[in-house]
PDB file of C-alpha atoms in Angstrom:
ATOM      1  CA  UNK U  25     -85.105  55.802  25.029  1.00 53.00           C
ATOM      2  CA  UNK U  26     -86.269  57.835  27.599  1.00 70.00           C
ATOM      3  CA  UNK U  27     -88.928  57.023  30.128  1.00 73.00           C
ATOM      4  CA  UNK U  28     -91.504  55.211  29.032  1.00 71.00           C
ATOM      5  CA  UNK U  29     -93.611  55.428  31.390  1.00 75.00           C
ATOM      6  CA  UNK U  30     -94.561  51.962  32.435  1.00 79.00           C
ATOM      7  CA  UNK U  31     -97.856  51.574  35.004  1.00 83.00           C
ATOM      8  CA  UNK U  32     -98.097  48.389  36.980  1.00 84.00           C
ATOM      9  CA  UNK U  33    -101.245  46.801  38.422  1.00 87.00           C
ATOM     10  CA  UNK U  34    -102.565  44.066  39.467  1.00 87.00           C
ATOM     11  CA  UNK U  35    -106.537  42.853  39.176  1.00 87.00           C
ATOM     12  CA  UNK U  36    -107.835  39.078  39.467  1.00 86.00           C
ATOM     13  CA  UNK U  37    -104.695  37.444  39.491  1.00 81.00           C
ATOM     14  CA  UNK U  38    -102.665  37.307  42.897  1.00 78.00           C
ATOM     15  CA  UNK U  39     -99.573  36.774  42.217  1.00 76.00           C
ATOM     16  CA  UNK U  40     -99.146  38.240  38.862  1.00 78.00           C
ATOM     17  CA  UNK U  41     -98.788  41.809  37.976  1.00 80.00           C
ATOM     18  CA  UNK U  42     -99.519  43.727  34.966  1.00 81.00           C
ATOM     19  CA  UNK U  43     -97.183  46.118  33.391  1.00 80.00           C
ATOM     20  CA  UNK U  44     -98.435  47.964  30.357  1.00 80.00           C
ATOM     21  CA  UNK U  45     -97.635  51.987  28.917  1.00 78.00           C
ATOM     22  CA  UNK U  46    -101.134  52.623  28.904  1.00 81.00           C
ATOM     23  CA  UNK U  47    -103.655  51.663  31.074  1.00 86.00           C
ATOM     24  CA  UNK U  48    -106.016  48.921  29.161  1.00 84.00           C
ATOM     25  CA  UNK U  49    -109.717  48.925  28.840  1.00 84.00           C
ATOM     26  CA  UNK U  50    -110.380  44.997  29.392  1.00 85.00           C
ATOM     27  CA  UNK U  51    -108.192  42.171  31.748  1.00 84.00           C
ATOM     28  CA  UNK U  52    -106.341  40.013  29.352  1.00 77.00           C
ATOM     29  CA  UNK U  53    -106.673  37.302  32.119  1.00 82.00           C
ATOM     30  CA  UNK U  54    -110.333  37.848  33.069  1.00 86.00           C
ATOM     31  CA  UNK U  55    -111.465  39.628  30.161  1.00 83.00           C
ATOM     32  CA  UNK U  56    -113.350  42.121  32.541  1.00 86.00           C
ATOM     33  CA  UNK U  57    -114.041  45.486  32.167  1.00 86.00           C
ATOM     34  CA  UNK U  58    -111.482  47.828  34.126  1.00 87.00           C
ATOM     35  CA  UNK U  59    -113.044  50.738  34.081  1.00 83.00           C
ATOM     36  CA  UNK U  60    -114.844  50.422  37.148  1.00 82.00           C
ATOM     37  CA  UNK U  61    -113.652  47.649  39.138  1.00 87.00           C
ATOM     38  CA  UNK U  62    -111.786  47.203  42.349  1.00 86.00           C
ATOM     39  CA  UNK U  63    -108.366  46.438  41.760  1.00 89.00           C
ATOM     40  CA  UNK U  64    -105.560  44.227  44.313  1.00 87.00           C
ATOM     41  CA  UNK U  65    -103.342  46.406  43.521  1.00 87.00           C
ATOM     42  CA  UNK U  66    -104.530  50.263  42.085  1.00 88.00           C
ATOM     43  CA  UNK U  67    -102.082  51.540  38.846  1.00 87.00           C
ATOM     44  CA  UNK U  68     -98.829  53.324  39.931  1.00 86.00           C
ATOM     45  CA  UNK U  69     -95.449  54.323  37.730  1.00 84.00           C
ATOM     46  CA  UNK U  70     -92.722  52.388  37.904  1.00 80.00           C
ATOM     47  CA  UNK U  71     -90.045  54.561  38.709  1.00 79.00           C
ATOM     48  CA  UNK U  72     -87.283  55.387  36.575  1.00 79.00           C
ATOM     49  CA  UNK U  73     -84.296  54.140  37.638  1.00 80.00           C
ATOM     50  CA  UNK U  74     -81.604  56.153  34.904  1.00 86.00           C
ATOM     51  CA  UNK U  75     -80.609  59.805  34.865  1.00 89.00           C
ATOM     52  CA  UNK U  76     -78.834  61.945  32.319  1.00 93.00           C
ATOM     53  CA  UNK U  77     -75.728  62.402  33.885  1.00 95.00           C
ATOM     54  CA  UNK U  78     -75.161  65.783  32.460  1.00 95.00           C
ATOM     55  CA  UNK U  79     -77.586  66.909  35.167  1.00 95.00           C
ATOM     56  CA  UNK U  80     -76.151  64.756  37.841  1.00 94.00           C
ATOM     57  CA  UNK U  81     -73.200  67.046  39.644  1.00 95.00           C
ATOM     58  CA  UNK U  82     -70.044  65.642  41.429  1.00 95.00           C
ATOM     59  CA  UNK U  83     -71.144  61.986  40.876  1.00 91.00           C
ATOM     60  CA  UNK U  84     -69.444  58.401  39.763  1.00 91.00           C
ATOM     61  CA  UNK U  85     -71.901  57.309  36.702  1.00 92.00           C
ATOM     62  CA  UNK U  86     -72.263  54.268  35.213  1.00 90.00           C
ATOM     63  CA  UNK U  87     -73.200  52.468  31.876  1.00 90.00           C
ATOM     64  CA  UNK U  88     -72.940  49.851  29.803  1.00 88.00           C
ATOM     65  CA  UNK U  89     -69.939  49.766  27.426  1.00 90.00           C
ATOM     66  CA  UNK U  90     -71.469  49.865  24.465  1.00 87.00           C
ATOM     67  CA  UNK U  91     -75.495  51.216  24.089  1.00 82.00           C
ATOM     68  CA  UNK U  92     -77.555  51.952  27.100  1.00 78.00           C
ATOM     69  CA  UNK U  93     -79.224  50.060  29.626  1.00 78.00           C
ATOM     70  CA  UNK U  94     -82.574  49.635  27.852  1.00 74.00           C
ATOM     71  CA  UNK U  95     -81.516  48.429  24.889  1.00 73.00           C
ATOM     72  CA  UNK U  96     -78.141  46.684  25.112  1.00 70.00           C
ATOM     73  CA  UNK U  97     -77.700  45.098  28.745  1.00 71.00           C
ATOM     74  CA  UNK U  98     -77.335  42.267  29.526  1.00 68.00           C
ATOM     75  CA  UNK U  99     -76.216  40.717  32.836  1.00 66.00           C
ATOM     76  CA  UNK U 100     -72.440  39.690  31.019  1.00 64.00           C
ATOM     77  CA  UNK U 101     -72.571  43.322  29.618  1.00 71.00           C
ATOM     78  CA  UNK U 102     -68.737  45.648  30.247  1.00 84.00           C
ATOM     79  CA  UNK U 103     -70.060  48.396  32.754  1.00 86.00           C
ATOM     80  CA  UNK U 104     -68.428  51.901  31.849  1.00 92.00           C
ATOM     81  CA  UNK U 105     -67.755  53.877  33.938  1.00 92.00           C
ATOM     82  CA  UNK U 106     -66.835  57.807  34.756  1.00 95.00           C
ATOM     83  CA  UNK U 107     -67.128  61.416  37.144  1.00 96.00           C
ATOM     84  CA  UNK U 108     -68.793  64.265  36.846  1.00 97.00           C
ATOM     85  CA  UNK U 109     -67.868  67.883  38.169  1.00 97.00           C
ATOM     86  CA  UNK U 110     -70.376  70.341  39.746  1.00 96.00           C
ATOM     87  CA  UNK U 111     -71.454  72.132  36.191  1.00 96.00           C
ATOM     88  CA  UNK U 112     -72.136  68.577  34.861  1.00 96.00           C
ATOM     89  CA  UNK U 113     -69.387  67.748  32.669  1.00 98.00           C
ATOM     90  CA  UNK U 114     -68.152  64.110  32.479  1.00 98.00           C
ATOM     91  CA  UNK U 115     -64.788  63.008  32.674  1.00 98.00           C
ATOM     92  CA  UNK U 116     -63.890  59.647  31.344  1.00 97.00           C
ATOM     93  CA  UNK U 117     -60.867  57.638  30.130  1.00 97.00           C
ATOM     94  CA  UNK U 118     -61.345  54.881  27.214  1.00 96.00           C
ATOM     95  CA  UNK U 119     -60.058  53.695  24.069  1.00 95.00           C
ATOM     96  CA  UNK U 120     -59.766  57.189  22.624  1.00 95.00           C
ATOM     97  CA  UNK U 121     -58.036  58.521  25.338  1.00 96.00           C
ATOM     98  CA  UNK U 122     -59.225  61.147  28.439  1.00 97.00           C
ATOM     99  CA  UNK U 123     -62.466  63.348  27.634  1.00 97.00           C
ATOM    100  CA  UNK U 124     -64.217  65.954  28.993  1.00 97.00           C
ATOM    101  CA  UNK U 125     -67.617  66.616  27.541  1.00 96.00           C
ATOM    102  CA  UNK U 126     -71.656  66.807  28.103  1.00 95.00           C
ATOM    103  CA  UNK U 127     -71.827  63.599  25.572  1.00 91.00           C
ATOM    104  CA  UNK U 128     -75.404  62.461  25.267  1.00 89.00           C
ATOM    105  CA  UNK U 129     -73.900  59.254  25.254  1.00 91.00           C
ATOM    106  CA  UNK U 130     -74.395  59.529  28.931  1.00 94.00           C
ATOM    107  CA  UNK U 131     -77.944  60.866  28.686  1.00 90.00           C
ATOM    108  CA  UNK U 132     -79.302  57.003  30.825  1.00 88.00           C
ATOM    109  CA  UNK U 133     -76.814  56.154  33.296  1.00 89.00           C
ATOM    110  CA  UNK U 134     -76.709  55.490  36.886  1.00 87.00           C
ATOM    111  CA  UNK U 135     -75.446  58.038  39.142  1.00 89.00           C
ATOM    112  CA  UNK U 136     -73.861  57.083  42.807  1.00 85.00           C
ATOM    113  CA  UNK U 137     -73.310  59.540  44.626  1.00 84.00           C
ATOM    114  CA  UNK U 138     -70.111  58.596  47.141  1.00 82.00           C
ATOM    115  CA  UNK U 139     -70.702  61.589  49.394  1.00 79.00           C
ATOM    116  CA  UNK U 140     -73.716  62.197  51.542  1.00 74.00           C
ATOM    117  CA  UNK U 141     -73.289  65.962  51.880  1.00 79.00           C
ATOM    118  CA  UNK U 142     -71.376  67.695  49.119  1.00 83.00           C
ATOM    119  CA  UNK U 143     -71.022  71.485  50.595  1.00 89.00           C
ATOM    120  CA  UNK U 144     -69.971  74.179  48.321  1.00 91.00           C
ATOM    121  CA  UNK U 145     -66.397  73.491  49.831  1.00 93.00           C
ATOM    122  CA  UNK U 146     -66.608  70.140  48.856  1.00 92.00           C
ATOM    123  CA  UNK U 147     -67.801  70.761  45.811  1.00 94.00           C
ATOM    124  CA  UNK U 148     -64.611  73.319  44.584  1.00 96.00           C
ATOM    125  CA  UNK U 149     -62.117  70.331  45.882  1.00 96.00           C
ATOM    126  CA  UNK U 150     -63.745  67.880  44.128  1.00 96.00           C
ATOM    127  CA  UNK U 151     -63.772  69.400  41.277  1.00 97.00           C
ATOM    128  CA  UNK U 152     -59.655  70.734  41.221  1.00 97.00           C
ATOM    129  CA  UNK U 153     -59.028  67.163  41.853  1.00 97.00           C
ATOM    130  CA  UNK U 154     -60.812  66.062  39.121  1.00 97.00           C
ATOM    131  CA  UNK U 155     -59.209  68.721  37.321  1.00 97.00           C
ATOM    132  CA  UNK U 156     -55.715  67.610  38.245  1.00 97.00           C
ATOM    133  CA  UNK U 157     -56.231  63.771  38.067  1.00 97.00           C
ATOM    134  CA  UNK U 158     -57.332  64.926  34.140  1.00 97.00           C
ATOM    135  CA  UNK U 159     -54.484  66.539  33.410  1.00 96.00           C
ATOM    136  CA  UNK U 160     -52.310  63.350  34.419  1.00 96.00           C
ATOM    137  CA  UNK U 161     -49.973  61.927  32.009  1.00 94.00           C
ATOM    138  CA  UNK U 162     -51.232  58.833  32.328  1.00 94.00           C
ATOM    139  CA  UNK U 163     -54.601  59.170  30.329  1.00 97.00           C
ATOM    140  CA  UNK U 164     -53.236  58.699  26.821  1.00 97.00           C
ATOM    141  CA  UNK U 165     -54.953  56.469  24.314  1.00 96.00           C
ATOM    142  CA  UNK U 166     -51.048  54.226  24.139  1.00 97.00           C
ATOM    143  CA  UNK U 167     -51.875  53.682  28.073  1.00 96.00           C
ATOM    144  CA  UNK U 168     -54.765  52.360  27.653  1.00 97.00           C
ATOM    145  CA  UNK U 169     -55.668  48.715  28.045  1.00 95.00           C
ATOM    146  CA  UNK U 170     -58.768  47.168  28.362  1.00 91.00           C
ATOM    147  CA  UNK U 171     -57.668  45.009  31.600  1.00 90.00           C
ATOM    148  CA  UNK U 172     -55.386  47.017  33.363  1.00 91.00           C
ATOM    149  CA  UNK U 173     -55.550  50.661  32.565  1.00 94.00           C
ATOM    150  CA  UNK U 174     -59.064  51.394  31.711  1.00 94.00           C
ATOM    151  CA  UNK U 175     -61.861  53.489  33.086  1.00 94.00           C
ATOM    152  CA  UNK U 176     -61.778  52.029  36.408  1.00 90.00           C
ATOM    153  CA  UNK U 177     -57.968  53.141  36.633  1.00 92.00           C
ATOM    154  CA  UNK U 178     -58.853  56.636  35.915  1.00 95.00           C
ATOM    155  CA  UNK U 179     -62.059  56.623  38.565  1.00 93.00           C
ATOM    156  CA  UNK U 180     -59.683  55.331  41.218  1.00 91.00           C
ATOM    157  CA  UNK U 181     -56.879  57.133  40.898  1.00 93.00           C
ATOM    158  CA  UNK U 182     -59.183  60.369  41.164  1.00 94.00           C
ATOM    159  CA  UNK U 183     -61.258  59.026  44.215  1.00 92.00           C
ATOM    160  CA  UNK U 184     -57.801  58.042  45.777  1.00 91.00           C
ATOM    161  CA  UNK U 185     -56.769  61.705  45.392  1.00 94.00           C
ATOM    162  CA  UNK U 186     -59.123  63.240  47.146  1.00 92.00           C
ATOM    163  CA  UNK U 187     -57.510  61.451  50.228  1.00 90.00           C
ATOM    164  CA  UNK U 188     -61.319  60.958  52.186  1.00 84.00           C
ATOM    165  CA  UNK U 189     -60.918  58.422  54.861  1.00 80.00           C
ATOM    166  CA  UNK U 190     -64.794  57.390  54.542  1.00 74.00           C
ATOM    167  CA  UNK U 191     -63.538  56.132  50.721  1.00 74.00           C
ATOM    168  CA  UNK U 192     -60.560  54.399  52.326  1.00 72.00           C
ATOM    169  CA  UNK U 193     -62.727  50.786  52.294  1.00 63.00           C
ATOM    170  CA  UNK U 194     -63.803  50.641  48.558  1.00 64.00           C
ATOM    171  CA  UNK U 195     -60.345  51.988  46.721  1.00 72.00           C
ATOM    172  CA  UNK U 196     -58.822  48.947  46.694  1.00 63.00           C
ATOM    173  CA  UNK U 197     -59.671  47.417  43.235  1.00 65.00           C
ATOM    174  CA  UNK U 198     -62.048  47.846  40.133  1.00 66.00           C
ATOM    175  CA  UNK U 199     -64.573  44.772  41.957  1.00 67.00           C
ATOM    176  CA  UNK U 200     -64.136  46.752  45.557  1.00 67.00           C
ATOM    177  CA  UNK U 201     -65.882  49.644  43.215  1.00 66.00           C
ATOM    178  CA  UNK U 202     -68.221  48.340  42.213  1.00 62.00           C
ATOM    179  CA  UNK U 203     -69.694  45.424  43.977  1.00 60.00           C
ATOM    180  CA  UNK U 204     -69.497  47.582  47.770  1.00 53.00           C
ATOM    181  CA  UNK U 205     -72.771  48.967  49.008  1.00 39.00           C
ATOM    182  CA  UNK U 206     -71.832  52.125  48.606  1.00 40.00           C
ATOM    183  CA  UNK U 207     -70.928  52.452  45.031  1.00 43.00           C
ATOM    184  CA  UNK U 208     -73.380  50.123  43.502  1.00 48.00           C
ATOM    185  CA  UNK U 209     -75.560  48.058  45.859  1.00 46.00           C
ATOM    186  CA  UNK U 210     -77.603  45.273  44.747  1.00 46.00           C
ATOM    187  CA  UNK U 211     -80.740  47.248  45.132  1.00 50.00           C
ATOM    188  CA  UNK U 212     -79.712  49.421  42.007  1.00 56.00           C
ATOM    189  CA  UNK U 213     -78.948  46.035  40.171  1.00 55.00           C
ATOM    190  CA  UNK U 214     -82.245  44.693  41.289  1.00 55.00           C
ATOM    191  CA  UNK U 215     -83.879  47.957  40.111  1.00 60.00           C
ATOM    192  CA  UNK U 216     -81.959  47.707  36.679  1.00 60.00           C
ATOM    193  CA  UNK U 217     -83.307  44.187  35.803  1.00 58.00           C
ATOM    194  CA  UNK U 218     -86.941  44.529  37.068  1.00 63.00           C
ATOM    195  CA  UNK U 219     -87.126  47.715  35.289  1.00 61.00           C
ATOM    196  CA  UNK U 220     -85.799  46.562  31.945  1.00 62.00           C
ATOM    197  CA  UNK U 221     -88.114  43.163  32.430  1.00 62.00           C
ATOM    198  CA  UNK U 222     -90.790  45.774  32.792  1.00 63.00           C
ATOM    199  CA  UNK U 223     -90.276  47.251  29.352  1.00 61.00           C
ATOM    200  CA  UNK U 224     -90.005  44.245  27.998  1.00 61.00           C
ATOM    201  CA  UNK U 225     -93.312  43.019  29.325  1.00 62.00           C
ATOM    202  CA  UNK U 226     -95.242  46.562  28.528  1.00 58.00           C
ATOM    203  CA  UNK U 227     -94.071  46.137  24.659  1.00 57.00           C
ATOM    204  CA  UNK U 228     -96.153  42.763  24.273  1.00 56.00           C
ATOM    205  CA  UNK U 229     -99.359  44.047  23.540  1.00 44.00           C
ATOM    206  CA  UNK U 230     -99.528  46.515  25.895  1.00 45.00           C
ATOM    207  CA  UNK U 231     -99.720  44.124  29.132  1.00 45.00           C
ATOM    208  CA  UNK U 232     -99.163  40.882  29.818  1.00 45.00           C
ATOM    209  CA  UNK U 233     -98.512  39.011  32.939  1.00 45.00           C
ATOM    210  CA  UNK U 234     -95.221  38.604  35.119  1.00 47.00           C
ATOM    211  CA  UNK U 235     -94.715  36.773  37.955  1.00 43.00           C
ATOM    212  CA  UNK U 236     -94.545  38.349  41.398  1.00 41.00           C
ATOM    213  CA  UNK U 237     -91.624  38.052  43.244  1.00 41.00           C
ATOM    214  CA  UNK U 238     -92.946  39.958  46.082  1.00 39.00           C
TER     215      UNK U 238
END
């Protein structure tokens, strides 16, 4: 699934909020007629949170396991995880071994981007590090195990190569990765959930209510 395109209001009810994929004629609270009435809180799209990370350049990404995040997660859900190079190819290491490809697998992930300027410099050395942390020995489908040489291995031993002091404080283990605010802050979690709750909501007839938490 792509975007949806969820819209979010909010009319007679204060502290609930409507999400819905297309805006409704009536209030399924009030039963009023919305089409010209003053509401608390005017329609806006919720933002998408996901990207297709063929079109995200020089980038950790991030998935679940198996599915994508609309459909299959869940908070207990196996994050994968994997790099992309500056013409959008991903790089990843899992059961079947070390891949490069522009899998659609990949097509809703979330991208982190560990570097705040990536200069055209930057960009070449990230990329023949990438290249030679690929062509490792070490990425062989007999290597492999789930716990202790997975896709976490393979993301750390390239963003350890690239030898970047501002890295130096989240390289130490697979949590350090991702539970740091820089490689996936608990905004982006936050964003995840509310955003998949969303969808949820919008399929129920359209709109139904959903509590506020803000």
């Amino acid at each position: 699934m792509c975007d949806p395109g969820i819209i979010c209001f909010q009319h007679c009810q204060k502290k609930e909020k409507v999400f819905c994929f297309k805006f409704p004629d009536v209030c399924n609270f009030c039963n009023a007629q919305l089409s010209n009435v003053e509401l608390r809180i005017p329609p806006f799209r919720i933002p998408y949170p996901f990207r297709d990370a063929t079109k995200e350049f020089n980038c950790i990404i991030i998935k679940p396991t198996h599915g994508d995040f609309l459909n299959n997660y869940r908070n207990s859900s196996d994050l994968h995880i994997g790099v992309t190079d500056s013409a959008g190819y991903i790089y990843e290491y899992d059961v079947n071994g070390i891949t490069k490809s522009k899998t659609q697998a990949w097509y809703q992930c979330l991208p982190i981007k560990v570097m705040d300027k990536m200069n055209s410099s930057l960009k070449i050395y990230w990329d023949e590090i990438l290249h030679n942390v690929f062509d490792q020995n070490f990425w062989t489908i007999e290597r492999y195990d789930s716990e202790e040489h997975n896709c976490y291995s393979f993301v750390l031993a390239f963003l350890r190569s690239l030898h970047l002091q501002e890295l130096d404080p989240y390289l130490y283990s697979k949590n350090n990765l991702l539970s740091t605010v820089c490689f996936f802050p608990s905004s982006n979690c936050c964003k995840i959930h509310k955003f998949i709750q969303a969808v949820e909501s919008s399929k129920c007839n359209c709109s139904i209510k959903l509590h506020s938490q803000g």
